[in-house]
PDB file of C-alpha atoms in Angstrom:
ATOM      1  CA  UNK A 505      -0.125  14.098  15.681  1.00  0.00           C
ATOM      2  CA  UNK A 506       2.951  11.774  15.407  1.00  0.00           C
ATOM      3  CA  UNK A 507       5.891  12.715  14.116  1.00  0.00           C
ATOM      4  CA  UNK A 508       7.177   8.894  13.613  1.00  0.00           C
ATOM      5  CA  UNK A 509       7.365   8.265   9.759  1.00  0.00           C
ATOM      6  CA  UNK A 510       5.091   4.689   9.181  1.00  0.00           C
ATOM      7  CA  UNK A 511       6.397   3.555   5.213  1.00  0.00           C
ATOM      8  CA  UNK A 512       3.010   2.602   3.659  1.00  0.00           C
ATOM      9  CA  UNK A 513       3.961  -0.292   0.918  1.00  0.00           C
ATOM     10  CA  UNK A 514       1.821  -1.138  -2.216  1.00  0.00           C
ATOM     11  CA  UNK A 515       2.508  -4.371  -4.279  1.00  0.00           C
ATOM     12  CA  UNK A 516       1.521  -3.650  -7.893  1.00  0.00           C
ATOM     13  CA  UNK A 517       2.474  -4.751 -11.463  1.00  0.00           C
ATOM     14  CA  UNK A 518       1.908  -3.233 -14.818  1.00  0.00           C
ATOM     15  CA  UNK A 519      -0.570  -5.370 -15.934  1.00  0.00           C
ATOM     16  CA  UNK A 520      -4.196  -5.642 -14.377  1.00  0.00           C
ATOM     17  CA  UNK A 521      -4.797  -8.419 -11.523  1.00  0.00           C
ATOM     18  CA  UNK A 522      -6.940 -10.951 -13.600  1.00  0.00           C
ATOM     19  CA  UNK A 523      -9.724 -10.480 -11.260  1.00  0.00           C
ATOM     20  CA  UNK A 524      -9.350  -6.339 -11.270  1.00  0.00           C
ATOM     21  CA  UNK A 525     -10.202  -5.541 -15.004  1.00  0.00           C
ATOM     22  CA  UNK A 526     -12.632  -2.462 -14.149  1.00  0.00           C
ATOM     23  CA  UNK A 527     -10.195  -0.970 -11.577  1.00  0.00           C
ATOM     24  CA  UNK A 528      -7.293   1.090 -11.949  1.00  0.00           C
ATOM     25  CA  UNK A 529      -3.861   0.204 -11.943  1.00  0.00           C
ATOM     26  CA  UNK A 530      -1.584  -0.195  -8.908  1.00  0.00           C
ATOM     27  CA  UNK A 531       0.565   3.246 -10.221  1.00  0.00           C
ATOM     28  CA  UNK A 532      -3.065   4.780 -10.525  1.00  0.00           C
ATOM     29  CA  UNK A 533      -3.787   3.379  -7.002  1.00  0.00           C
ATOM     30  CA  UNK A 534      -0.447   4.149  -5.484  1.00  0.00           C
ATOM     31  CA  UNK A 535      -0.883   7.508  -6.577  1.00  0.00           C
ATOM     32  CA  UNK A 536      -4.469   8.165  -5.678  1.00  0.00           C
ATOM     33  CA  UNK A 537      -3.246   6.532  -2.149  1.00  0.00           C
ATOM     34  CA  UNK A 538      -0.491   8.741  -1.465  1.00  0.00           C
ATOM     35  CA  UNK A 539      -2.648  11.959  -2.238  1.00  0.00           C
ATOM     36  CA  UNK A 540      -5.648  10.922  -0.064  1.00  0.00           C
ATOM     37  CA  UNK A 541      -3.531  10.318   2.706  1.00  0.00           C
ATOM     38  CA  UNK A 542      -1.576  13.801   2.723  1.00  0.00           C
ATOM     39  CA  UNK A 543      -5.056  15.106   2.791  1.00  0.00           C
ATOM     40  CA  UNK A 544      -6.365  13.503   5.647  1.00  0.00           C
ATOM     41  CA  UNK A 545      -3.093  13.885   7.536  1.00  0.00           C
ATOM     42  CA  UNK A 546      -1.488  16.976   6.717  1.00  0.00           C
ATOM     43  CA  UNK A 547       2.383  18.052   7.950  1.00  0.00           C
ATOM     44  CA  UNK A 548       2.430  14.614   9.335  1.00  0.00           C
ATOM     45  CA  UNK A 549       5.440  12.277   7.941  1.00  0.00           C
ATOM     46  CA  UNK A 550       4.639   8.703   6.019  1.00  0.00           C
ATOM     47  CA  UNK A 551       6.852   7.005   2.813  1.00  0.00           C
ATOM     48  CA  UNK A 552       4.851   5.519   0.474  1.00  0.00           C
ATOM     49  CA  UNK A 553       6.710   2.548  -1.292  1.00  0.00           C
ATOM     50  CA  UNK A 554       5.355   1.322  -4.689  1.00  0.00           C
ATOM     51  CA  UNK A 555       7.082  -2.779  -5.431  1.00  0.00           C
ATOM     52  CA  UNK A 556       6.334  -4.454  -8.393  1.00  0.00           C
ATOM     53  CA  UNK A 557       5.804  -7.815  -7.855  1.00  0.00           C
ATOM     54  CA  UNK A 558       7.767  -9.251 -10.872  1.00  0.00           C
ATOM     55  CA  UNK A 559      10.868  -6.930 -10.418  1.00  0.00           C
ATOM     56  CA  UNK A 560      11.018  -6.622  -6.227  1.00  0.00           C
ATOM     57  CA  UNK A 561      13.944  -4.551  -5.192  1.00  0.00           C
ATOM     58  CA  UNK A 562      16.590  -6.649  -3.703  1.00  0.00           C
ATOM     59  CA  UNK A 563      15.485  -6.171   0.177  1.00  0.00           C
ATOM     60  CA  UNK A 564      14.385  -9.858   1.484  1.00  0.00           C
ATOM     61  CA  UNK A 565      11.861  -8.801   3.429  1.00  0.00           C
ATOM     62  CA  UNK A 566      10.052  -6.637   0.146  1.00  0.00           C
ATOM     63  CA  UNK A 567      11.315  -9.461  -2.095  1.00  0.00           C
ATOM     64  CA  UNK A 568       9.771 -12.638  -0.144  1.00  0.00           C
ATOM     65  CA  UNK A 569       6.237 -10.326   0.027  1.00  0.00           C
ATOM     66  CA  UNK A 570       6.463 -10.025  -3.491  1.00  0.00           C
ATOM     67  CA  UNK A 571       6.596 -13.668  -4.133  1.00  0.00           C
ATOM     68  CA  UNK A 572       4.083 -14.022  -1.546  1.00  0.00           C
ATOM     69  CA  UNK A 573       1.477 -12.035  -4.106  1.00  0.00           C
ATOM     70  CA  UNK A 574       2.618 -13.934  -6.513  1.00  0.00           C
ATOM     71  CA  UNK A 575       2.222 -17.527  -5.015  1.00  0.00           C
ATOM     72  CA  UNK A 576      -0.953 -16.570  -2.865  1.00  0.00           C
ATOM     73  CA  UNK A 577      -2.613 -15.026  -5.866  1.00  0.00           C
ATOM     74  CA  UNK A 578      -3.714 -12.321  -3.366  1.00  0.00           C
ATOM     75  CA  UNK A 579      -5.141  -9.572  -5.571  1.00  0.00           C
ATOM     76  CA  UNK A 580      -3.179  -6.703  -6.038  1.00  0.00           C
ATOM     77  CA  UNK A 581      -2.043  -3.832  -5.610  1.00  0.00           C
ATOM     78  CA  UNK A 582      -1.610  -5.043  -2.032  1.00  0.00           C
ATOM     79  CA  UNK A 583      -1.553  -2.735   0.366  1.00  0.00           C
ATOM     80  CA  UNK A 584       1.158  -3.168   3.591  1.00  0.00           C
ATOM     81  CA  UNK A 585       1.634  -1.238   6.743  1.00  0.00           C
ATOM     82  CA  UNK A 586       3.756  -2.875   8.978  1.00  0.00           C
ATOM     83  CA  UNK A 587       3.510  -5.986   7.948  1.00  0.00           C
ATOM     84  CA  UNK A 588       0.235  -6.256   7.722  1.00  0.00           C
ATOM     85  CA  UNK A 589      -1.719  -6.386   4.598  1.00  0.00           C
ATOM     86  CA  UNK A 590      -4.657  -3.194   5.238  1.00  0.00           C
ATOM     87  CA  UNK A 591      -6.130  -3.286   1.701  1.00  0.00           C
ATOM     88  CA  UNK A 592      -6.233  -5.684  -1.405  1.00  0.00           C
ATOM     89  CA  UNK A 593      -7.529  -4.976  -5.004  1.00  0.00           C
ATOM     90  CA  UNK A 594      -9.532  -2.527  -4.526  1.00  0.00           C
ATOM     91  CA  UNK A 595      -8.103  -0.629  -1.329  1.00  0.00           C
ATOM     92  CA  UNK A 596     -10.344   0.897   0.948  1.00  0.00           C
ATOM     93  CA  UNK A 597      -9.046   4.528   2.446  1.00  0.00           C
ATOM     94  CA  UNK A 598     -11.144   3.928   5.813  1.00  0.00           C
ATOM     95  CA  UNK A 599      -9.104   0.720   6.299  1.00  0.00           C
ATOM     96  CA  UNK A 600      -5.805   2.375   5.751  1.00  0.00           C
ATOM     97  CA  UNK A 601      -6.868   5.465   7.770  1.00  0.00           C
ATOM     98  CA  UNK A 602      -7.626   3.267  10.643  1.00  0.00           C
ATOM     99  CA  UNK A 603      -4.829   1.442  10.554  1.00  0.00           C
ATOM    100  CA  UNK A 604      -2.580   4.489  10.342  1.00  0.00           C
ATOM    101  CA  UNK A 605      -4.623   6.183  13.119  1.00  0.00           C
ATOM    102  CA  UNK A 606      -3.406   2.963  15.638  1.00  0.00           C
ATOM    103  CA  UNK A 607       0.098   4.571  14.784  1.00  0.00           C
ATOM    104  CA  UNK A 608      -0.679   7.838  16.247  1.00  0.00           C
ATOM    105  CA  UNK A 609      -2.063   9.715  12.845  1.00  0.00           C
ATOM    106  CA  UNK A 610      -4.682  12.642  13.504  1.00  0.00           C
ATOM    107  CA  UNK A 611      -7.002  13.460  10.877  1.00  0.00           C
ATOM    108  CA  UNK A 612      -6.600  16.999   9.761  1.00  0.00           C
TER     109      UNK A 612
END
């Protein structure tokens, strides 16, 4: 188990990626995220960070990512641990939990 807190960020908008009309939305995602991973790794810390892309928060690094999604037309929500983009569109939760597993995460 770790006890270092990873923040898990998700790059969303309000409005459906034009290639994502059958999916849900990135609140729907960010949500459905954040619940399957307190499941799978209970009592063990992570921040979960929702960004829209069209209003970013005024942190540069959150900000340029943002634009990034924007300019790349990656499909969103866009999911980042780390820097690194783990899941886009349609996220998958073995992706993330692998990727959070490098980190120390044990599945519950």
């Amino acid at each position: 188990m770790t006890n270092t807190t990873i923040e898990i960020i998700l790059y969303g908008a309000e409005q459906l990626c034009p290639s994502c009309v059958n999916l849900p939305s990135s609140k729907e995602t960010f949500e459905w995220l954040e619940a399957a991973i307190s499941r799978k790794f209970p009592d063990q810390p992570f921040k979960m960070t929702y960004v829209d892309i069209y209003q970013p928060p005024e942190e540069s690094e959150k900000e340029a990512f943002a634009k990034r999604v924007i300019e790349e037309d990656l499909f969103y929500p866009v999911v980042v641990i780390k820097d690194k983009i783990v899941g886009e569109g349609n996220p998958r939760l073995k992706t993330i939990f692998s990727e959070l597993e490098k980190y120390g995460y044990k599945s519950m």
